Short mmCIF file of C-alpha atoms and ligand atoms in Angstrom, two decimals:
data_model
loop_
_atom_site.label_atom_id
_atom_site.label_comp_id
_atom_site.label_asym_id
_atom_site.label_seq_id
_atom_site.Cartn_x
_atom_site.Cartn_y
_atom_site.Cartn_z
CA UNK A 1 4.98 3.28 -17.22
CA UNK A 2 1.70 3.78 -18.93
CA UNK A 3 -0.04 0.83 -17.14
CA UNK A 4 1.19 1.93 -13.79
CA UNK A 5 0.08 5.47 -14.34
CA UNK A 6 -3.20 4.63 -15.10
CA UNK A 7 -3.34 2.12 -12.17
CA UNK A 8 -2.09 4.82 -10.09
CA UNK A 9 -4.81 7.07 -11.34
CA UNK A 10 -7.89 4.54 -10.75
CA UNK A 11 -6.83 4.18 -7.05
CA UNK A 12 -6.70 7.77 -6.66
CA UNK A 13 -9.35 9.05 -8.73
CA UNK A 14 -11.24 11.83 -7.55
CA UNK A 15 -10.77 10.94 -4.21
CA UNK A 16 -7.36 13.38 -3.15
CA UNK A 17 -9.04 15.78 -1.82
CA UNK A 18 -11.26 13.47 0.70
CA UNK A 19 -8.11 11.80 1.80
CA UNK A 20 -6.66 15.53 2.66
CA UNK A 21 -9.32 16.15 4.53
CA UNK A 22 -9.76 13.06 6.39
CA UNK A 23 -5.67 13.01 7.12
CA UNK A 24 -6.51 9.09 6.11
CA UNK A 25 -6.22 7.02 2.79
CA UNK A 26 -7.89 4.20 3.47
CA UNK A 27 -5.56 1.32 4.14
CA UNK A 28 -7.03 -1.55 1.37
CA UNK A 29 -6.22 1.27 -0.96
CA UNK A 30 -2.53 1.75 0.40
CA UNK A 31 -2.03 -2.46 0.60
CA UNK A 32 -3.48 -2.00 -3.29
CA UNK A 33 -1.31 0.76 -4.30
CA UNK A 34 1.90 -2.10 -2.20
CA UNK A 35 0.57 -5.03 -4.25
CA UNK A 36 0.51 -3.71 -7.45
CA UNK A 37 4.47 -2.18 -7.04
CA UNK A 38 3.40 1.37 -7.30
CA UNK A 39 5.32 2.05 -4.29
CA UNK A 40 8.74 1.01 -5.25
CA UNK A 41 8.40 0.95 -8.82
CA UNK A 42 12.02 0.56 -9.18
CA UNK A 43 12.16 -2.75 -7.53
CA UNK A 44 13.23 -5.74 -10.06
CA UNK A 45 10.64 -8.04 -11.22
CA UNK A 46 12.59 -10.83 -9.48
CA UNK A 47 10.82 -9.77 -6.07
CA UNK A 48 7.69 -8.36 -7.62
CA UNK A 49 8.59 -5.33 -8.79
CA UNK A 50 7.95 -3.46 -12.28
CA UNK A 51 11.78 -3.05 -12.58
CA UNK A 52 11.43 0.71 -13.67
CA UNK A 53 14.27 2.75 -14.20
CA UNK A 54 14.81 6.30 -12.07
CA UNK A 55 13.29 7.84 -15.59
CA UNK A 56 10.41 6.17 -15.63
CA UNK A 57 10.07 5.43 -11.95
CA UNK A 58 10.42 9.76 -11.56
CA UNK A 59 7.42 10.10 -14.23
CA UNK A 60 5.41 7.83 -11.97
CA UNK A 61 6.16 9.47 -8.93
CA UNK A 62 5.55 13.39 -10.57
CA UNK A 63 2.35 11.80 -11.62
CA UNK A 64 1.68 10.78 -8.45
CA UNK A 65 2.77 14.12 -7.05
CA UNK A 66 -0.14 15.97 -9.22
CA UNK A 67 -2.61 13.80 -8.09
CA UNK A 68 -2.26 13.18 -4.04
CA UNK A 69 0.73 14.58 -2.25
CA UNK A 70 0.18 12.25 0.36
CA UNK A 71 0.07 8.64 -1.68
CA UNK A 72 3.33 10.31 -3.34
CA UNK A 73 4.89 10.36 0.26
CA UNK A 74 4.08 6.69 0.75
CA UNK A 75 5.55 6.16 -2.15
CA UNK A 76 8.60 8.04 -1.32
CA UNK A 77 9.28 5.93 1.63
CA UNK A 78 8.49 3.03 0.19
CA UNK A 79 10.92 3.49 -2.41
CA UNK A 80 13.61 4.83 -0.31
CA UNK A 81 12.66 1.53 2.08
CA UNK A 82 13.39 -0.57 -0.80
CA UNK A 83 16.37 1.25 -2.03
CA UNK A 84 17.96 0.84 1.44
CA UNK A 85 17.18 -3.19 1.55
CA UNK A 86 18.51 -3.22 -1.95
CA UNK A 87 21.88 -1.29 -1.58
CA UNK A 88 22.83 -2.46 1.69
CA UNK A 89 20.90 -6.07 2.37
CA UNK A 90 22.28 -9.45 1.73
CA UNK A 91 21.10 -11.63 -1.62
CA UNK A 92 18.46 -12.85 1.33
CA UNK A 93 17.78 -10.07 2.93
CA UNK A 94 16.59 -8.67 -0.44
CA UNK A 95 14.50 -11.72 -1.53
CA UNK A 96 12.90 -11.69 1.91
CA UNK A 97 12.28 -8.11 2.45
CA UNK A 98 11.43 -6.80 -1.05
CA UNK A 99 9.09 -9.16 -2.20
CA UNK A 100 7.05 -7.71 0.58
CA UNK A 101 7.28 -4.34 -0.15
CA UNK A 102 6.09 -5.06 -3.33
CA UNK A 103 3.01 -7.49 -2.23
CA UNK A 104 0.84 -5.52 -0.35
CA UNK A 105 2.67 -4.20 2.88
CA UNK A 106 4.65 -0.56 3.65
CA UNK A 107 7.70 0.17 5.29
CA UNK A 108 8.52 3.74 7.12
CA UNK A 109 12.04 5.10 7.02
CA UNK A 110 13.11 6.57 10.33
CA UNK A 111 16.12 8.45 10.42
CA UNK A 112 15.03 11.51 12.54
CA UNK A 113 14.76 11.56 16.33
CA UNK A 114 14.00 14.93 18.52
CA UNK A 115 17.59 15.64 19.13
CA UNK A 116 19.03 14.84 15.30
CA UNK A 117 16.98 16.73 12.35
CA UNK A 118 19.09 18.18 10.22
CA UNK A 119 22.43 16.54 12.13
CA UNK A 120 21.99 13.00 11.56
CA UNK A 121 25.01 12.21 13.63
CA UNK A 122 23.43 13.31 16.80
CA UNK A 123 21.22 10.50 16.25
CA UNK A 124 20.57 8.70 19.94
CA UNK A 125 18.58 5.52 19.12
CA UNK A 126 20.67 2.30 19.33
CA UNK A 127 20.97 -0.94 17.71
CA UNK A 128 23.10 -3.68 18.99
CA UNK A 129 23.60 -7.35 18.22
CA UNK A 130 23.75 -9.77 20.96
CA UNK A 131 24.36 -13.09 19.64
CA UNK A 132 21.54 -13.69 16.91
CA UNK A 133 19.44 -11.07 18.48
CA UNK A 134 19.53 -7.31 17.74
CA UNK A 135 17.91 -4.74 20.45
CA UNK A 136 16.99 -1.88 19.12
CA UNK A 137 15.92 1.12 21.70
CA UNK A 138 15.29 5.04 20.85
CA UNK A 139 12.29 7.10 19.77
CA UNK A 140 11.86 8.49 16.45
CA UNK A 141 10.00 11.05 15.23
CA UNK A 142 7.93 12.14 11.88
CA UNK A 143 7.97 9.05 10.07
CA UNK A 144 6.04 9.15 6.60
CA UNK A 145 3.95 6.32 6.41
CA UNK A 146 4.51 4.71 9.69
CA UNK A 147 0.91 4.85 10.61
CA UNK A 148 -0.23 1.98 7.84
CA UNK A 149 3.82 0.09 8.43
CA UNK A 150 3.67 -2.94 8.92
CA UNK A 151 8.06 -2.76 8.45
CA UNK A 152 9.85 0.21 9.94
CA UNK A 153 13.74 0.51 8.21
CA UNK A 154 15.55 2.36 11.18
CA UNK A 155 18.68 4.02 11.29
CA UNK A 156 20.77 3.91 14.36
CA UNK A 157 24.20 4.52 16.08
CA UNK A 158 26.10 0.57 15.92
CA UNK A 159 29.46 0.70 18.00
CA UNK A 160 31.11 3.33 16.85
CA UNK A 161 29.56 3.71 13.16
CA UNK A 162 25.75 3.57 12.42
CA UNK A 163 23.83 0.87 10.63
CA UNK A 164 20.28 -0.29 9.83
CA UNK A 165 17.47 -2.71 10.80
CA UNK A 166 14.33 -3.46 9.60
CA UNK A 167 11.73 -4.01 12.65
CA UNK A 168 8.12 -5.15 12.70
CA UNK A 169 5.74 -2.98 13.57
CA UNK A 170 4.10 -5.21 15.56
CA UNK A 171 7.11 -6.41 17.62
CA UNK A 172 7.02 -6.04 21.16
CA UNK A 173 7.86 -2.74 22.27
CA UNK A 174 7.51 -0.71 19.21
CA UNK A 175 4.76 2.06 19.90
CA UNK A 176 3.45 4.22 16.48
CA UNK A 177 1.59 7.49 17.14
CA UNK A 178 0.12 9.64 14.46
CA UNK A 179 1.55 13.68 14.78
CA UNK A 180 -1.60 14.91 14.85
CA UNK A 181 -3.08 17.21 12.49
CA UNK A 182 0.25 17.82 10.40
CA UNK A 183 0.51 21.08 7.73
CA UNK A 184 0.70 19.10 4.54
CA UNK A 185 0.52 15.76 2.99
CA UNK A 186 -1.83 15.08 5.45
CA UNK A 187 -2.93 11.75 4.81
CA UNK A 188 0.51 10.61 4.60
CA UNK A 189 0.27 8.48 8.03
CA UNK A 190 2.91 10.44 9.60
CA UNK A 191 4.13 8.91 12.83
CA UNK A 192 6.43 9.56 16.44
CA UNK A 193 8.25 5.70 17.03
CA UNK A 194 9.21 4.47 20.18
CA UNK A 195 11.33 1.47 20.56
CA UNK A 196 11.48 0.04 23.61
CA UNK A 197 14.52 -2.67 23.89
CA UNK A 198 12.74 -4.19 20.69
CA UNK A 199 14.53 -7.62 19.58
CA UNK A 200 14.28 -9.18 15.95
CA UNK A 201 16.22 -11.58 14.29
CA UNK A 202 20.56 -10.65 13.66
CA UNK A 203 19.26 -11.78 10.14
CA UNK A 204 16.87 -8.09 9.93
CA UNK A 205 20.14 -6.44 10.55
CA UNK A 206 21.41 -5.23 7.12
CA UNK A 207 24.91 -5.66 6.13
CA UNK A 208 27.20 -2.59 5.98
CA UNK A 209 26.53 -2.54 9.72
CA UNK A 210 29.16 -0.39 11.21
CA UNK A 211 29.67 2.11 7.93
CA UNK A 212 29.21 5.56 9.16
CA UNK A 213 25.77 7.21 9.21
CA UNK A 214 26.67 10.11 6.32
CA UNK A 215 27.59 6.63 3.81
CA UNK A 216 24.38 4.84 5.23
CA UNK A 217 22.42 7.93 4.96
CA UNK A 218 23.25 9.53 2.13
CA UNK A 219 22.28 6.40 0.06
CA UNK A 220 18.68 6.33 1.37
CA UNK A 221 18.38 9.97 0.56
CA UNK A 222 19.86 10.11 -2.64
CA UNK A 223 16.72 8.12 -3.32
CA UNK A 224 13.93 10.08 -1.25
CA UNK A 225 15.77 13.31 -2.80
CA UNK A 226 14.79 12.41 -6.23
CA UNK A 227 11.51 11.19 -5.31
CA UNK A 228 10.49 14.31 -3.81
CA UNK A 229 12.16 16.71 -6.93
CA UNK A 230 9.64 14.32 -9.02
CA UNK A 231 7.27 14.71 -6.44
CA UNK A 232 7.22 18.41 -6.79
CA UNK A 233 7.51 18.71 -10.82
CA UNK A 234 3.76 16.86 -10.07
CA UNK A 235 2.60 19.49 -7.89
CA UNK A 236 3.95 22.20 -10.11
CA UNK A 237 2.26 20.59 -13.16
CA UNK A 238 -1.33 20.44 -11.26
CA UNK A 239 -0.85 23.96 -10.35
CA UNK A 240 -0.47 24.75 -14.01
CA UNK A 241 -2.94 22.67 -15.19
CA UNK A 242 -5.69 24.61 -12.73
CA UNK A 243 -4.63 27.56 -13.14
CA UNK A 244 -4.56 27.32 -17.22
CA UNK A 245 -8.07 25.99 -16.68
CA UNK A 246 -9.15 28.99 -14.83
CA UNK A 247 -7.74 31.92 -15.85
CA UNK A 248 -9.28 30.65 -19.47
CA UNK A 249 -12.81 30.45 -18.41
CA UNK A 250 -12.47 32.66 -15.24
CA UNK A 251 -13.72 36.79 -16.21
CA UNK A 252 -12.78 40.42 -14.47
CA UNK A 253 -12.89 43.49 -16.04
CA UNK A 254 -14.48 41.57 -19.41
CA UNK A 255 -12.12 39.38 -20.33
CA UNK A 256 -10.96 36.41 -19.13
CA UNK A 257 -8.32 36.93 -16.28
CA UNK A 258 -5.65 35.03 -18.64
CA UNK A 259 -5.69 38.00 -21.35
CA UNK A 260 -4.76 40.47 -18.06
CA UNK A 261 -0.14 40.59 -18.35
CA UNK A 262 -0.21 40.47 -14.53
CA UNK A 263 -2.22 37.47 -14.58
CA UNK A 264 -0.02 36.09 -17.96
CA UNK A 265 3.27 37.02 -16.37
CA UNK A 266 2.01 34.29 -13.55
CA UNK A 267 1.07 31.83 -16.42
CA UNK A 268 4.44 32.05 -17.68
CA UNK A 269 6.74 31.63 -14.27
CA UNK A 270 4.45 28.27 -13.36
CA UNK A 271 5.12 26.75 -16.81
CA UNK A 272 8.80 27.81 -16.67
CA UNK A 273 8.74 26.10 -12.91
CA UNK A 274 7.54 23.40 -14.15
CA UNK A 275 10.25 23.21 -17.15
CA UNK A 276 13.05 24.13 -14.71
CA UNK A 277 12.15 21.53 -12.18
CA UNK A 278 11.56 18.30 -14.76
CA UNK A 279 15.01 19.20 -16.66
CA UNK A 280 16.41 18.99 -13.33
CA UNK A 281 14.81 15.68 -12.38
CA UNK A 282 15.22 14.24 -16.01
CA UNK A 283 19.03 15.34 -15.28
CA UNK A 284 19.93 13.42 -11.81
CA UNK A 285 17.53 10.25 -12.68
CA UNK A 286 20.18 10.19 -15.99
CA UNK A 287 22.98 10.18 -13.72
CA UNK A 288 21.26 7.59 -11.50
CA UNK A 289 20.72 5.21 -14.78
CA UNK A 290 24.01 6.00 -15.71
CA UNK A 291 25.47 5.02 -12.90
CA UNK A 292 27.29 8.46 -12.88
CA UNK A 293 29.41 9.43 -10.11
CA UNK A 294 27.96 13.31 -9.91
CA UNK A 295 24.26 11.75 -8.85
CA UNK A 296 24.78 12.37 -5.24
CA UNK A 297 24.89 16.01 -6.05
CA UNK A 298 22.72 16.13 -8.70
CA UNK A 299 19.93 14.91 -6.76
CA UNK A 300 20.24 16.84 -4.32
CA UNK A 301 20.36 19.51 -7.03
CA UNK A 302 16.77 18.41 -8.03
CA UNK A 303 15.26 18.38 -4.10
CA UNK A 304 16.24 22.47 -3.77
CA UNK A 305 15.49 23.22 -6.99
CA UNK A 306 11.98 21.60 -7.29
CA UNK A 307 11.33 21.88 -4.09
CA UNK A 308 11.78 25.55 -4.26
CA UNK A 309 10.07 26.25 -7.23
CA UNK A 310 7.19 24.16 -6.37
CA UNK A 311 6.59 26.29 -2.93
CA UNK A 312 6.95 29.49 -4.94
CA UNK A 313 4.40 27.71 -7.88
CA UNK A 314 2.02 26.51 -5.30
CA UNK A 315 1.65 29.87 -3.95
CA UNK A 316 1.20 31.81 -7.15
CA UNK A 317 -1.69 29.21 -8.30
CA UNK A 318 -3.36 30.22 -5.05
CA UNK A 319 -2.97 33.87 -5.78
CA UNK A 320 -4.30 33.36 -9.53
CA UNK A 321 -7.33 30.74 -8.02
CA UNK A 322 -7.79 33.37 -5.30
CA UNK A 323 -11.37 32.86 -3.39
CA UNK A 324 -11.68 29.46 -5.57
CA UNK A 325 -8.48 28.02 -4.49
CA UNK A 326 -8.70 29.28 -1.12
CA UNK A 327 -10.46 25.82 0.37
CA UNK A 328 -8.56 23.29 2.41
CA UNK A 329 -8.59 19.82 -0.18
CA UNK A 330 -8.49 22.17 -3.28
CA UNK A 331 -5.71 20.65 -5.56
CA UNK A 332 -4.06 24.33 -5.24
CA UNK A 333 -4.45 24.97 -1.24
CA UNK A 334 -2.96 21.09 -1.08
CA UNK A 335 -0.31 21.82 -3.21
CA UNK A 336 0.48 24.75 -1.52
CA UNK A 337 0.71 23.08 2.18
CA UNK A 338 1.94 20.21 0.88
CA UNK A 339 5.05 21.98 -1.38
CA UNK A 340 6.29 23.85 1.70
CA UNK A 341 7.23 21.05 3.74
CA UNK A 342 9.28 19.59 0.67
CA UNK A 343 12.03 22.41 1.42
CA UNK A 344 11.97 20.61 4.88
CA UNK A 345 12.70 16.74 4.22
CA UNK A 346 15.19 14.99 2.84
CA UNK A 347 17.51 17.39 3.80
CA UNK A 348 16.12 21.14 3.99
CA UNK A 349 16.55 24.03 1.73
CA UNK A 350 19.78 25.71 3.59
CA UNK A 351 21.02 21.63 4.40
CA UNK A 352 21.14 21.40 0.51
CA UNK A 353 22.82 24.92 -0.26
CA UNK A 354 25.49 24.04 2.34
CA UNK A 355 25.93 20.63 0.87
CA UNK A 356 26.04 21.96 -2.75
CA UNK A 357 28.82 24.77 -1.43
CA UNK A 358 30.68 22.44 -0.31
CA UNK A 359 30.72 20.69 -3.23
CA UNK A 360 32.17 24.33 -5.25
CA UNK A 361 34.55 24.21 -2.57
CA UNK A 362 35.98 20.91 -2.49
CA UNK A 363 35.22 19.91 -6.24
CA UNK A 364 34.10 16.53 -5.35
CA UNK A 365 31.18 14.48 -6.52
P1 FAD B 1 16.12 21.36 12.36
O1 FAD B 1 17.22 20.41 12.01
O2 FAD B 1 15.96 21.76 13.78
O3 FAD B 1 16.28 22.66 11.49
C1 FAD B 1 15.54 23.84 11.73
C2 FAD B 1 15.93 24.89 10.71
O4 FAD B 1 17.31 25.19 10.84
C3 FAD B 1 15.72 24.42 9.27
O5 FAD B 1 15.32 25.51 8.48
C4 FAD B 1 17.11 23.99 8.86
O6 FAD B 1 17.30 24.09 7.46
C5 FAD B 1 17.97 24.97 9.62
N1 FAD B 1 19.31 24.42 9.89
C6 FAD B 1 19.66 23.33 10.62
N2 FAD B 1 20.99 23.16 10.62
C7 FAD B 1 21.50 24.15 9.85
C8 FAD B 1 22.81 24.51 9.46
N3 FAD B 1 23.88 23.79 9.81
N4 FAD B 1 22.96 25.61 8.69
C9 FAD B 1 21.88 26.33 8.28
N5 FAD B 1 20.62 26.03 8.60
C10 FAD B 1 20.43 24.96 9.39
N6 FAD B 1 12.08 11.91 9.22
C11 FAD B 1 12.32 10.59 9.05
O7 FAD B 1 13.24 10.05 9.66
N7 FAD B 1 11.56 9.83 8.22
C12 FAD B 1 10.54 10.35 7.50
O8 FAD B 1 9.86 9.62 6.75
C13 FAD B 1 10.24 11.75 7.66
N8 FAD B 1 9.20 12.31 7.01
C14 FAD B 1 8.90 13.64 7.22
C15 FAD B 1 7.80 14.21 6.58
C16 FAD B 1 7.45 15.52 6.84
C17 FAD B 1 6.24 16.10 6.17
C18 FAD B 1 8.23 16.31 7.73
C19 FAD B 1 7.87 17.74 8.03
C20 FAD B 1 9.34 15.76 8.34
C21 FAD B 1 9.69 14.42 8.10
N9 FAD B 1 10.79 13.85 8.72
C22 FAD B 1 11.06 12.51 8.55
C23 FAD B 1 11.65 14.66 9.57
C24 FAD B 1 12.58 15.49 8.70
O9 FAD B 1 13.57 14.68 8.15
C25 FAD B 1 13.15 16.64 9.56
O10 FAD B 1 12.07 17.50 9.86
C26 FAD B 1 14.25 17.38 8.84
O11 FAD B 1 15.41 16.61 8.75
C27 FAD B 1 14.61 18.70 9.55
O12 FAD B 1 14.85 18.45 10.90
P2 FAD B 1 14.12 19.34 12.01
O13 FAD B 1 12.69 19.41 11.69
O14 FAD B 1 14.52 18.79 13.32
O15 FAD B 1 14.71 20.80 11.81
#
């Protein structure tokens, strides 16, 4: 984890902030980031992964998160890419697709269309085998990463269950188009899909074809659900880390603003946050190692909870930063347009309290 750390670091450097405000990492640095498994750090060394486990994988990933909300995306999907190939694919479909993922190219995940946000099963696009072809036709919307794809994993409706395909991005018919100008994560090459009777190969279709979408679903975002709790425990840490830096050198009223209690108190509930949010994380990757049967839950226990915290963080390190946080591409004005839209994804803020009631009510999971 070390190594990869510190390779993650080098390709960001102190260049975060430039990214932001292009809404572009440049794409040799993306193919880098794919080649050297950064991505999908979890992926076995058989097909060129690093073979971390969630632990180490999550420490990545809230590294990454501190650094460049937007190369954590990426790595998000890519993971949650990989995770889908891995669960559901074939022993071929896994030796043909992840070796990729982990030698220089990107996938997108699209789940979400216009019509199905939140309510996956009003999802319209559909996939359907004809002999050894599969057409695939629908329009998608939002998808991280798309913009430097080269694979898109897409979910769609299959009979009268759901089931997943892995497409080209250069196959006839498939059109990518940036969402201009989005709120956060900005250089995360988000992307509107359009698939236009696209055909590949029966052999991209992934098995489990057929399951319905919550089972297909769920399993992908189990995965991106941890990612982004890590994801935020990053952010939460860098908004620490400046505004310990600050309020230390930073004076009013002569002495430096960390010695006023207002100021403290603020001190305190980011370092608490952060505490809250990494327990959390450290607690569902366990249950993922485990193999525990409560990880569905408990990762989705991670997403709200970071995700909250790190929106409520992100907006107190602006408050302490004040005038010097207060510039688009400063690590605290990122964080804090880049935290908010983590109580969207993956299943949003109220999506998660409804799913975790229903777990009190039924006592399952
Ligand atoms: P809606 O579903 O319309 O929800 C609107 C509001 O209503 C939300 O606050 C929601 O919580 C609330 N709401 C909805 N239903 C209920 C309910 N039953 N009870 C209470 N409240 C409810 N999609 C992909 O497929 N792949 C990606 O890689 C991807 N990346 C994304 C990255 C970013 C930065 C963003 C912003 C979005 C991304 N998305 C992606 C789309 C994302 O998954 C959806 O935005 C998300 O599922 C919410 O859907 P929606 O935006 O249509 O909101």
């Amino acid at each position: 984890t070390a190594d990869a750390a510190t390779a993650l670091g080098e390709l960001v450097g102190d260049r975060a902030e430039e990214w932001d405000l292009a809404g572009r990492i440049p794409g040799e640095t993306v193919r880098e980031a794919s080649r050297r498994g950064l991505l999908c750090a979890q992926v076995a060394a058989e097909h060129g992964g690093l073979g971390l486990d969630s632990r180490a994988n999550g420490e990545l990933t809230a590294h990454a998160g501190s650094l460049c909300g937007s190369l954590r995306s990426l790595m998000t999907s890519q993971g949650m890419a990989a995770w889908t190939v891995q669960r559901f694919g074939t022993a071929v479909q896994r030796g043909t697709f992840l070796p990729r993922l982990t030698g220089g190219e990107t996938a997108g995940v699209a789940f979400s269309e216009s019509g199905a946000g939140s309510d996956l099963s009003a999802m319209r696009t559909e996939i359907r085998r004809d002999g050894d072809t599969v057409h695939v036709t629908g329009q998608k919307v939002w998808v991280t990463g798309a913009a430097y794809a080269s694979l898109l994993v897409v979910f769609g409706t299959y009979g009268d269950g759901a089931a997943v395909v892995v497409v080209p991005a250069d196959a006839p018919g498939v059109r990518i188009e940036r969402v201009p100008d989005p709120m956060g994560c900005r250089a995360a090459g988000h992307a509107d899909v359009r698939l236009d009777d696209v055909r590949v190969p029966a052999g991209h279709l992934l098995s489990g074809a057929g399951l319905p979408v919550a089972l297909l679903a769920t399993a992908a975002l189990t995965y991106g659900r941890l990612s982004v709790a890590w994801g935020c425990a990053g952010i939460l840490r860098a908004c620490l880390d400046s505004t310990a830096a600050h309020t230390r050198t930073r004076e009013q009223f002569g002495k430096p603003l960390a010695d006023h209690q207002l100021v403290a108190r603020h001190l305190a509930e980011l370092a608490v946050a952060e505490q809250v949010a990494l327990r959390c994380c450290e607690h569902a990757s366990a249950c993922w190692d485990e193999n525990r049967p409560e990880l569905g839950t408990q990762a989705v226990v991670a997403k709200y909870v970071a995700s909250r915290e790190a929106t409520k963080g992100a907006a107190t390190a602006v408050q302490v930063l004040a005038s010097r946080g207060a510039r688009d591409g400063h690590p605290v004005a990122r964080a804090y347009r880049d935290a908010k839209l983590m109580e969207i994804i993956e299943g949003s803020t109220e999506i998660s309290q409804l799913l975790l009631a229903d777990h009190v009510r039924t006592g399952r999971g």
